[in-house]
Coordinates of C-alpha atoms and ligand atoms in Angstrom, one line a residue:
X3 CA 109.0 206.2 7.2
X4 CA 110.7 203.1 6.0
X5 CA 110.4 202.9 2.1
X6 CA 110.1 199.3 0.1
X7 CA 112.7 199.0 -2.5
X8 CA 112.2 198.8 -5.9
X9 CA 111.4 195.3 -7.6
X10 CA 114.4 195.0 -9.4
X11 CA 116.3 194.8 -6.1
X12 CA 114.7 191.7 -6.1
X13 CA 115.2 190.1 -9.2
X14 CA 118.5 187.4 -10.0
X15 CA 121.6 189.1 -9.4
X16 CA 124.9 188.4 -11.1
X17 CA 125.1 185.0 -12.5
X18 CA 124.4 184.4 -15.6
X19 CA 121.9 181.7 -16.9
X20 CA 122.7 178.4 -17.9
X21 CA 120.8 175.6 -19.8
X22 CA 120.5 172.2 -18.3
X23 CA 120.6 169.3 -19.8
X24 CA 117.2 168.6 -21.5
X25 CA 116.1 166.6 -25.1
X26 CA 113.1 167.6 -27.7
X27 CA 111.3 166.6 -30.1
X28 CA 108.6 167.9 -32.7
X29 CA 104.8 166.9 -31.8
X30 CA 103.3 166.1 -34.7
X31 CA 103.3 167.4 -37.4
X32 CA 102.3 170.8 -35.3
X33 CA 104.9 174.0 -34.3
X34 CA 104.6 172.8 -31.1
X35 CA 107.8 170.8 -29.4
X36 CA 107.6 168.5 -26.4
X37 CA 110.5 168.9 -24.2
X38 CA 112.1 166.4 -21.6
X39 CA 114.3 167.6 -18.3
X40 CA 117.2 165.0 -16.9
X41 CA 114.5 162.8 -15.3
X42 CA 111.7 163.1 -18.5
X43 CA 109.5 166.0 -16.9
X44 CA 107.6 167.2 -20.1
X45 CA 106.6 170.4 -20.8
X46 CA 105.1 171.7 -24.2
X47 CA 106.5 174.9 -26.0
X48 CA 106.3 176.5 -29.0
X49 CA 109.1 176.7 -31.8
X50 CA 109.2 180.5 -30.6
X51 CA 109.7 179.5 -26.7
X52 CA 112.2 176.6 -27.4
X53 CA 114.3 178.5 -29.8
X54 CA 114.3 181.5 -27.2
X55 CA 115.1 179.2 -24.5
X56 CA 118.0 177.6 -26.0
X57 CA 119.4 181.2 -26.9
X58 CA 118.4 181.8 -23.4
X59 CA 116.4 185.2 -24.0
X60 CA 114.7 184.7 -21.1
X61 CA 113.7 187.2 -18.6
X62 CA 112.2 187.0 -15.0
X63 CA 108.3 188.2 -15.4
X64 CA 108.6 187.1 -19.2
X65 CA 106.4 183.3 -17.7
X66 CA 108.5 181.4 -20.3
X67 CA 111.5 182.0 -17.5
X68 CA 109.4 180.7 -14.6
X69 CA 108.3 177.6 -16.7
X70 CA 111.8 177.2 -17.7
X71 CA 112.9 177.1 -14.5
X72 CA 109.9 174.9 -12.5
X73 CA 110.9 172.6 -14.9
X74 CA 114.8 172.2 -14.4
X75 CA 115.8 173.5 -17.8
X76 CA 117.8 176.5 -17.1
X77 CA 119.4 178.0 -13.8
X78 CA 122.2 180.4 -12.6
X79 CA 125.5 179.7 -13.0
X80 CA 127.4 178.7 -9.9
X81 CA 123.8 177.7 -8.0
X82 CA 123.9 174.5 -6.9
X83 CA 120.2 174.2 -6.0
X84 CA 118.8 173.0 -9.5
X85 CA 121.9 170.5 -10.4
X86 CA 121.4 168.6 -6.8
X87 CA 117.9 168.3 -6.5
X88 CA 118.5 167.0 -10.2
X89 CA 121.0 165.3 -8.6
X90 CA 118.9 163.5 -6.0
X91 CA 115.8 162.8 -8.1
X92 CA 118.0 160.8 -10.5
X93 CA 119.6 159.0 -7.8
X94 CA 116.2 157.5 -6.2
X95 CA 114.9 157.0 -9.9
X96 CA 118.2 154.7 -10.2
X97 CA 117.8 153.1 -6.7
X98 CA 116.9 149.6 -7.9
X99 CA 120.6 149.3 -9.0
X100 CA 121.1 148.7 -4.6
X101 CA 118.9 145.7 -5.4
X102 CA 121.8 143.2 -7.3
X103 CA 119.7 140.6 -8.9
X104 CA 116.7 140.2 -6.5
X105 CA 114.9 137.8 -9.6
X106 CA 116.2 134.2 -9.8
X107 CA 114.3 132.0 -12.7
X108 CA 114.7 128.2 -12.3
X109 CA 114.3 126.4 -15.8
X110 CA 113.1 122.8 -14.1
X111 CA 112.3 121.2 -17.0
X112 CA 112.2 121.7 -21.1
X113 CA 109.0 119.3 -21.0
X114 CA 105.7 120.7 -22.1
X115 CA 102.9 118.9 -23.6
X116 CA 101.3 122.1 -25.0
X117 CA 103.0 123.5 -28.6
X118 CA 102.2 126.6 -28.8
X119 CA 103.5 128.0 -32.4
X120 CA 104.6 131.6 -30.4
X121 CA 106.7 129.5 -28.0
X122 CA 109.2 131.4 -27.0
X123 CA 111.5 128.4 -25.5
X124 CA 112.3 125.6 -27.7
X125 CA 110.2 123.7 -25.8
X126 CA 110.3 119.0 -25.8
X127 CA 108.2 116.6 -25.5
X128 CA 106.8 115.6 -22.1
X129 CA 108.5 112.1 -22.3
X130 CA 112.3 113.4 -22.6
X131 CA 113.0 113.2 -19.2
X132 CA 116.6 114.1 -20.1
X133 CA 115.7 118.3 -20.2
X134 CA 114.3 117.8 -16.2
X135 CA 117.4 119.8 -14.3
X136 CA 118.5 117.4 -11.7
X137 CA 118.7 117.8 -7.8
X138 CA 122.3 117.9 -8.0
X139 CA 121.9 121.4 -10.8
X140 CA 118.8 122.9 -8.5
X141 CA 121.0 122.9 -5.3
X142 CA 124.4 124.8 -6.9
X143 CA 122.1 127.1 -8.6
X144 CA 120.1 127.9 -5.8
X145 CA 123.9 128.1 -3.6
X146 CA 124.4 130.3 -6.7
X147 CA 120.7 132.3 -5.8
X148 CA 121.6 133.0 -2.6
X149 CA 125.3 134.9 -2.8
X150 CA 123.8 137.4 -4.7
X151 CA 123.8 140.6 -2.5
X152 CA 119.8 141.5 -2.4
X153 CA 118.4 141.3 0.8
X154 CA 115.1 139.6 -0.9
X155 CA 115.2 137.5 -3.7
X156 CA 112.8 135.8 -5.8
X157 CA 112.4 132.3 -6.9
X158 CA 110.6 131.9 -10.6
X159 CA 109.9 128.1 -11.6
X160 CA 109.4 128.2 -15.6
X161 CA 109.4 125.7 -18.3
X162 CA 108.4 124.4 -20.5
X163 CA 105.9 123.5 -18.1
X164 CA 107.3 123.3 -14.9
X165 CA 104.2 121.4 -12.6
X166 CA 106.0 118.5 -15.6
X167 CA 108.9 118.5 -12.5
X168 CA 106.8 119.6 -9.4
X169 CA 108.8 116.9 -7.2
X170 CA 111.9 119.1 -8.1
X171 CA 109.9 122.6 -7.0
X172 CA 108.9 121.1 -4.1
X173 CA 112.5 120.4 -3.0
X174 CA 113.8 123.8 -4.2
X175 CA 111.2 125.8 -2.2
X176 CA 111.9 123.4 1.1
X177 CA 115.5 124.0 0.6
X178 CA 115.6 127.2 -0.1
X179 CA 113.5 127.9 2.8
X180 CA 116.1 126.3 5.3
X181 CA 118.9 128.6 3.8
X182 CA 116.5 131.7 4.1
X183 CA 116.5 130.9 8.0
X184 CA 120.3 130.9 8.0
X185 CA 121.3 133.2 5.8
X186 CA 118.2 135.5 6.8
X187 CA 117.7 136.8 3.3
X188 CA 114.0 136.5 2.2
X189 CA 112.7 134.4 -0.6
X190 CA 109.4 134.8 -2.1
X191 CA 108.7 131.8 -5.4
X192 CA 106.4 132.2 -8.1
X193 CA 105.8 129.2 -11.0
X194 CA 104.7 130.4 -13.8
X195 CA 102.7 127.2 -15.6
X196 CA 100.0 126.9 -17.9
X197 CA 97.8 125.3 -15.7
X198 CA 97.0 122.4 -17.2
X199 CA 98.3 119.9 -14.7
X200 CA 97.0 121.9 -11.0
X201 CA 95.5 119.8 -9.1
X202 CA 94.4 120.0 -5.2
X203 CA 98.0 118.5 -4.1
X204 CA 100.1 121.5 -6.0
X205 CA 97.7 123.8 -4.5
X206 CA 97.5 123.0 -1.2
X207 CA 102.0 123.3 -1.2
X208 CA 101.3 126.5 -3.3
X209 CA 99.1 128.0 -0.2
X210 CA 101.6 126.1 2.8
X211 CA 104.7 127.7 0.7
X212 CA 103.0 130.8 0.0
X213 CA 104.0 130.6 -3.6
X214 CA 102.7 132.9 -6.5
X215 CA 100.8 131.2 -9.6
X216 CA 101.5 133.3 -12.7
X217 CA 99.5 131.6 -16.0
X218 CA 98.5 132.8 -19.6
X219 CA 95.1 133.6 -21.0
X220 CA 95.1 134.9 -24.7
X221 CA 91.5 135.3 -24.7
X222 CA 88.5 133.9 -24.8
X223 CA 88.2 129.6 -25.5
X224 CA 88.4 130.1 -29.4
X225 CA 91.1 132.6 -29.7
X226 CA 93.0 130.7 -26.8
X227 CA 93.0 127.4 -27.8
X228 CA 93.7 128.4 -31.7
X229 CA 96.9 129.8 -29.7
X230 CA 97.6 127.6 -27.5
X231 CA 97.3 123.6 -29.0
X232 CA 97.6 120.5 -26.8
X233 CA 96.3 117.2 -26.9
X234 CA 92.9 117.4 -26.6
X235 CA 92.3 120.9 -27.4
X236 CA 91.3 122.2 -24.1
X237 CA 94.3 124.6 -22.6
X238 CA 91.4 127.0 -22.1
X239 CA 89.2 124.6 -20.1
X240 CA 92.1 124.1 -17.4
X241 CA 93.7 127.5 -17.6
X242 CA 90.6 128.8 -16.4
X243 CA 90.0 126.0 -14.4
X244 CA 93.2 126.3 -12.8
X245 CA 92.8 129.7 -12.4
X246 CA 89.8 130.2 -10.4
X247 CA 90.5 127.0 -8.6
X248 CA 93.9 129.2 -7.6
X249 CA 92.1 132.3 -7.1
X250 CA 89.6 130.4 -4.4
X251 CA 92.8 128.4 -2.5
X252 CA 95.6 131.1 -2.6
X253 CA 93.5 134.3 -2.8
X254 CA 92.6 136.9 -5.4
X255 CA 95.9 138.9 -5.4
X256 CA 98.0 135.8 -5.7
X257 CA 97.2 134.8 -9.1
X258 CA 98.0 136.5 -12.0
X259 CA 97.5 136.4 -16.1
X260 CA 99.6 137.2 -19.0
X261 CA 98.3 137.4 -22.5
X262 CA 100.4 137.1 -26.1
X263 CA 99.2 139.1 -28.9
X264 CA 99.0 137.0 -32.3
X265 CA 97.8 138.0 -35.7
X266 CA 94.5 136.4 -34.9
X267 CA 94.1 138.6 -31.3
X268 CA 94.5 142.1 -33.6
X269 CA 90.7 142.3 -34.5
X270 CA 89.7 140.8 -30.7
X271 CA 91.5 143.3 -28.1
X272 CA 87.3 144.1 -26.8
X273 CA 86.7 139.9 -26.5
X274 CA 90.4 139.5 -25.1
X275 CA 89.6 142.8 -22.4
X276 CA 86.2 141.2 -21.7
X277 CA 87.6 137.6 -21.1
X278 CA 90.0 138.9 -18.1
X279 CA 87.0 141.1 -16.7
X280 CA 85.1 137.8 -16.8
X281 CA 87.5 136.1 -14.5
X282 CA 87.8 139.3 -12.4
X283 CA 91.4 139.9 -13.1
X284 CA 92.2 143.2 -12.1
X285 CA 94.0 144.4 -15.2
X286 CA 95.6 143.2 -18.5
X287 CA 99.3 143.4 -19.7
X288 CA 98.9 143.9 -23.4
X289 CA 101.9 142.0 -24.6
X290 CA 103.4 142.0 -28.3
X291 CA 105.1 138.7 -29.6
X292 CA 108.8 138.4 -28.9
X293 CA 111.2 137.5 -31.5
X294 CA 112.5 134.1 -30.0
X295 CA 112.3 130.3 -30.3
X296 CA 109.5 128.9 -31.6
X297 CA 107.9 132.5 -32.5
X298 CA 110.9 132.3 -34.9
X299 CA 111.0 129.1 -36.3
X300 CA 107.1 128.8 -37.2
X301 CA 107.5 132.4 -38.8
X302 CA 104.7 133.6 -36.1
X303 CA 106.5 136.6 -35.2
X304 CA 106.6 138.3 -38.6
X305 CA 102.8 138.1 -39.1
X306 CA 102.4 141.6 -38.1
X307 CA 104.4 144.4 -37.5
X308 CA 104.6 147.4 -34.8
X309 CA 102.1 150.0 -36.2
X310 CA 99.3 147.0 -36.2
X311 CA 99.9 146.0 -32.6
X312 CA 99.9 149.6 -31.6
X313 CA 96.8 150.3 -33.6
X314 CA 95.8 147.1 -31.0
X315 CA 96.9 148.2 -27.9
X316 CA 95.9 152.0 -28.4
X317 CA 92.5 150.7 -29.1
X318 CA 92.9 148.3 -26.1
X319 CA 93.5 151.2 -24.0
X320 CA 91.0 153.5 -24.7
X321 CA 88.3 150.8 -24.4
X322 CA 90.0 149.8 -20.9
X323 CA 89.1 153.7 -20.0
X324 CA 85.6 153.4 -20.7
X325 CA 85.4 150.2 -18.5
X326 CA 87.4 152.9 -15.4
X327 CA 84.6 155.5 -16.4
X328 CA 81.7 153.0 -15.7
X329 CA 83.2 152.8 -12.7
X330 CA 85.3 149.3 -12.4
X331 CA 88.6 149.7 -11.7
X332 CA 90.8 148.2 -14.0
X333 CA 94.3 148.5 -15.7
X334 CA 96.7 147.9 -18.2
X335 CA 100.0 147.3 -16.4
X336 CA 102.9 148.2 -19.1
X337 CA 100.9 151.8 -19.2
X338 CA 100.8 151.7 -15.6
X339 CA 104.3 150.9 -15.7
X340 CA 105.3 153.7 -17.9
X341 CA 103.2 156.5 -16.1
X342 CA 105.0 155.5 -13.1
X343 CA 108.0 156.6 -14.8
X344 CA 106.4 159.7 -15.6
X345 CA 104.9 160.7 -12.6
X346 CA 107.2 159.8 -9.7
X347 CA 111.3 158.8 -8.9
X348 CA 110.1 155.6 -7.5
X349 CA 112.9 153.0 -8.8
X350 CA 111.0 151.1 -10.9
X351 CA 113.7 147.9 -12.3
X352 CA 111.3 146.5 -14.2
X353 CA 113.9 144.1 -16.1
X354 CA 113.3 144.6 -19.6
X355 CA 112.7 148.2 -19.3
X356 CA 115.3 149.7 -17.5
X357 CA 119.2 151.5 -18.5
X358 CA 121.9 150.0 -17.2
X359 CA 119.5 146.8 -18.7
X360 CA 118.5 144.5 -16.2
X361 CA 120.3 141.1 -18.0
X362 CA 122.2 139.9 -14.8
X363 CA 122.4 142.5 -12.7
X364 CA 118.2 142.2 -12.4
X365 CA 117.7 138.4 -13.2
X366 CA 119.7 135.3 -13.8
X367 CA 118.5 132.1 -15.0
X368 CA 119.6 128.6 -14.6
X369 CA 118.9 125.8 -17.2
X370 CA 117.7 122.3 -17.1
X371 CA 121.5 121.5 -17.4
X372 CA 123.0 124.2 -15.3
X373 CA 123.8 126.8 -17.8
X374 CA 123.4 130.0 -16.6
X375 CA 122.0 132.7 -19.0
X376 CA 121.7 136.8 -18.0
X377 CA 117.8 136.9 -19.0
X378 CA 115.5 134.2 -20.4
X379 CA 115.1 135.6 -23.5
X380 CA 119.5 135.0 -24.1
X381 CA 118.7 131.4 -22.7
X382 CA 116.0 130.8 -25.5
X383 CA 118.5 132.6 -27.9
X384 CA 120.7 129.8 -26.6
X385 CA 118.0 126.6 -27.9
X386 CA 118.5 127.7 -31.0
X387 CA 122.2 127.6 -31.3
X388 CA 123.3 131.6 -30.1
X389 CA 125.3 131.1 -26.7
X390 CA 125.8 134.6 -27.1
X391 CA 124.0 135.6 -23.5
X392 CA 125.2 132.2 -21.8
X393 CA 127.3 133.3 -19.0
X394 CA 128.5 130.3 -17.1
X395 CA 127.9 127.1 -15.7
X396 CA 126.6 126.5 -12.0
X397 CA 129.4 123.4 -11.3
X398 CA 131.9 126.1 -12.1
X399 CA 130.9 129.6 -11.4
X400 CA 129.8 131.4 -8.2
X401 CA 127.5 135.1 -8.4
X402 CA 130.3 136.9 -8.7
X403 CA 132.2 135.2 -11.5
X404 CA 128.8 135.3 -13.2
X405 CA 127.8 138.7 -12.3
X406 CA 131.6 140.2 -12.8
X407 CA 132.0 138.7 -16.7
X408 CA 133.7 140.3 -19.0
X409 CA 130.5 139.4 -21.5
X410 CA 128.0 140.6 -19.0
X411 CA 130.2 144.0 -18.2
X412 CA 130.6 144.4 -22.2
X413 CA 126.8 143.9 -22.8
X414 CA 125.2 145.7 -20.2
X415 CA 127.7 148.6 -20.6
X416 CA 127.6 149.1 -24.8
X417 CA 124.0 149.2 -24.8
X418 CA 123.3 151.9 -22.3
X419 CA 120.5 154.1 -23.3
X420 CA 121.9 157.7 -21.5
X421 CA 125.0 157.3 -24.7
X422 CA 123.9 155.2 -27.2
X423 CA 123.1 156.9 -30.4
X424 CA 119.3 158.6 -30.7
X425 CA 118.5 157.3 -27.1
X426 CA 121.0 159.8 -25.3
X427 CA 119.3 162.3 -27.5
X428 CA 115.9 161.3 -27.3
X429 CA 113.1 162.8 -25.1
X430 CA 112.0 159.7 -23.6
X431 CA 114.9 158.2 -22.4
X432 CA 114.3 158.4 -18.9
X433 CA 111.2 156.4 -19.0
X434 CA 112.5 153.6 -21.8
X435 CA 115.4 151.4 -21.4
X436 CA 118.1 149.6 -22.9
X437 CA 117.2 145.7 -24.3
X438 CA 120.2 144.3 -25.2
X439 CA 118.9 140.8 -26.1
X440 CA 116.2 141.9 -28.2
X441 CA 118.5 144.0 -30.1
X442 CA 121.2 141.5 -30.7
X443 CA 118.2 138.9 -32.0
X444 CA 117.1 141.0 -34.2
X445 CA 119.9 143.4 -35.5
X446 CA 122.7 141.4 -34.5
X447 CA 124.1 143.9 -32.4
X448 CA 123.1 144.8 -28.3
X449 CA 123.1 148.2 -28.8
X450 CA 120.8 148.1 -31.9
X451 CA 120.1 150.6 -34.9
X452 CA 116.8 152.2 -33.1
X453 CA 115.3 154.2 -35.9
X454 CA 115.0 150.5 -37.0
X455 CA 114.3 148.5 -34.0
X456 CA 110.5 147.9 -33.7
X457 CA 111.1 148.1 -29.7
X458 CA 111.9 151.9 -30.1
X459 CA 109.1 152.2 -32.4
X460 CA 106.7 150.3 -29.5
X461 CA 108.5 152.4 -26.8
X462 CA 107.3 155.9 -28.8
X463 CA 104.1 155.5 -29.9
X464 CA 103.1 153.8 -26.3
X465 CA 105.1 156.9 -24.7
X466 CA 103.3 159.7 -27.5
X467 CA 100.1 157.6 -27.1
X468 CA 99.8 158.4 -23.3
X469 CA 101.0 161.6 -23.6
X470 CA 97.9 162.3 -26.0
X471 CA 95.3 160.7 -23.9
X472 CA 96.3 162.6 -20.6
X473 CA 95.4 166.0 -22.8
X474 CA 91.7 165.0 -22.0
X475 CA 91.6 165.6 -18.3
X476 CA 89.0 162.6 -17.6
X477 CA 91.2 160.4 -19.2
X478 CA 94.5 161.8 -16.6
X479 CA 92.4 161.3 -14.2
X480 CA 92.2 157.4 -14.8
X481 CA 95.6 156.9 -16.3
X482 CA 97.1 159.5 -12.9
X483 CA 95.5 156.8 -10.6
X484 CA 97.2 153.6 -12.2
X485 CA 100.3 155.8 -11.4
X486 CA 100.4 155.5 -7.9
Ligands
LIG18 S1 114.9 152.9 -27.6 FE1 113.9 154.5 -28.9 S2 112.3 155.4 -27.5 FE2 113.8 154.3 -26.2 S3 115.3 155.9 -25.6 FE3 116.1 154.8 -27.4 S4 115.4 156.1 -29.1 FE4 114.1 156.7 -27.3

């Protein structure tokens, strides 16, 4: 009678275990540790568990071995298994680096006739037609778009305000559209614009051309137009305006909102929430102010610090829960952004969040005059006097002299997350990313000190934020389905 073998015959044989590479960190002020694998799968242990894991006293049957291994933190020495689907996960997760600058932003004209006091370009006056970018500019820089090696790219029109130089857009967009046919790389444009000047005419293009309309809402008509001055007072009128006018011509899903949080938007994150469901936007990007141009000079960006925009967003959040638990589907996109990180490889090159950092090698931007800067926040830098992130000039550079300089490589390679100091050894790393531009405008230096950079600080309490709220299973279940 044939016998079965004993159940050691079937436990790991031989080779011995191995850690792999994985970070930690203490939760709280609890025993507890939260612990991140090569591509930030968390798992929770105990002091006792992580300590006996990293001495590796681990034993099949023991459950802190099983865990261990289900979640890529130990395996056998000389098995390949673990290390290559490690291997492969990392490799889609880092996939967007096949797209080489797929994001192209046309500067069209420094014009604006709002002055917003957060500005983050240095913006002019609408009757210095001097800071329009001429026909001669938009045609090298687009000859300059269209060498890069994406298969798609897209075409962003900013300002200032760029409907100020809509004869110029229109041009772009027809001739960009000839090279498309013969070069048969797709082009998609978006303008970004404040809405004030839409009328039917830029509409009507916007729906022939197919083109994106991307505006900003701060909130509702008080709160807005506090932010947002122009002659007249009424940015809020015509945003909105502009906005459902958009919404009606070019369709729902082809108009989109960004807000700015200022000191006086810290006590209104329920009016600001409300505002967008009122214009049945389908979700929010809760944005902190960034530390450039105007946001500078009128001292706007040192009105409040990290911990009160985070006390802001976190209450943001939650109340965008309840509104998913009565039922209407709505969301906040950087969380959504995040939690895509968490839950799935998909490449996500989401330029300001991403290691290698996306300056360049994710978007380029040409200037009124032709400069050509590796992000827009180093071409605002550049307003104020820092040519620091300037990387050429369109009458003398092609992509790849731009692409291939010895500033970008410098940049982009000092200030990668996987070995800077604290980052490489931090357990979200695989979900942050490296912002060279913000660093260097506010520490001086790319790489940054991050224990003092207030992006690190945003990037961990967002990161320990969402961790919390997807404890309380109703709340996963929302915050899983913005993930997907
Ligand atoms: S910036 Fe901060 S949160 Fe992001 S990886 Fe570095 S240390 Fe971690």
């Amino acid at each position: 009678m044939a016998k079965f073998l004993p159940p050691d015959a079937f436990s790991a044989q031989g080779d011995a275990l191995t850690l792999l590479p994985f970070n930690f960190e203490r939760i709280g002020s609890s025993n507890d540790y939260l612990v991140a694998n090569l591509v930030g799968d968390f798992v929770r242990l105990t002091q006792a568990e992580l300590n006996k894991l990293v001495d590796l006293q681990l034993q099949p049957g023991d459950g802190l071995y099983e865990r261990a291994y289900a979640a890529h933190l130990v395996t056998r020495e000389g098995q390949q298994s673990q290390r290559q689907l490690l291997a492969l996960r990392l490799r889609s997760r880092m996939s967007f680096l096949r797209q080489v600058t797929p994001l192209h932003i046309f500067v069209v004209t420094l014009r604006c006739e709002h002055s917003c006091p957060y500005c983050q370009v240095s913006r002019q006056s609408t009757d210095r037609s001097r800071f329009d970018m001429s026909e001669e500019t938009a045609q090298r820089s687009l000859d300059v778009a269209f060498q890069s090696h994406s298969p798609r790219i897209k075409i962003e029109f900013q300002g200032g305000e760029p409907l100020l130089n809509f004869p110029l857009i229109k041009t772009i967009i027809s001739a960009a559209r000839a090279k498309s046919s013969t070069t048969n790389k797709a082009v998609d444009f978006v303008i970004a614009s404040n809405l004030a000047l839409l009328d039917d005419e830029i509409l009507a293009f916007c729906k022939q051309n197919d083109v994106l309309i991307s505006t900003s809402l701060d909130g509702p008509a008080d709160l807005h137009n506090k932010n947002r001055p122009r002659p007249g007072g009424n940015s809020y009128e015509l945003a909105v305006n502009g906005l459902r006018r958009a919404k009606e011509v070019l369709g729902p899903d082809r108009v989109g909102a960004l807000m700015t949080t200022t000191e006086a938007s810290l006590d209104r994150v329920d009016d600001i929430i409300d505002e967008y469901l009122k214009l049945e936007l389908d979700g929010i990007f809760l944005r902190p102010l960034s530390p450039f141009g105007f946001a500078i000079k009128t001292k706007q960006y040192h009105r409040y610090d990290i911990e009160k925009w985070l006390a802001f967003y976190e209450n943001g959040l939650r109340r965008i829960i309840e509104i998913n638990r009565s039922g209407k589907p709505f969301r906040e996109f950087y969380a959504a952004l995040i939690l895509s990180r968490m839950m799935s490889d998909r490449p996500i090159g989401y330029v300001d969040l991403r290691s290698p950092a996306g300056i360049g090698i994710g978007a380029l931007v040409y200037n009124y005059d032709g400069s050509v800067f590796a992000s827009d926040e180093g071409r605002m830098l550049a307003e104020a006097g820092d040519n620091t992130f300037r990387l050429g000039h369109v009458n003398k550079d092609d992509y790849r002299s731009l692409i291939m300089s010895d500033r970008l490589i410098d940049t982009i390679s000092s200030s990668l997350t996987q070995c800077a100091p604290e980052c490489s050894s931090c357990v979200f790393e695989p979900h942050c990313g490296a912002d060279p531009v913000y660093h260097h405008a506010t520490q001086g230096d790319a790489l940054g000190i991050k224990p003092l950079s207030a992006f690190c600080a945003r990037q961990k309490g967002v990161m320990r934020l969402l961790l919390r709220m997807l404890e309380a299973p109703s709340d996963a279940a929302i915050l899983r389905s913005w993930a997907t």
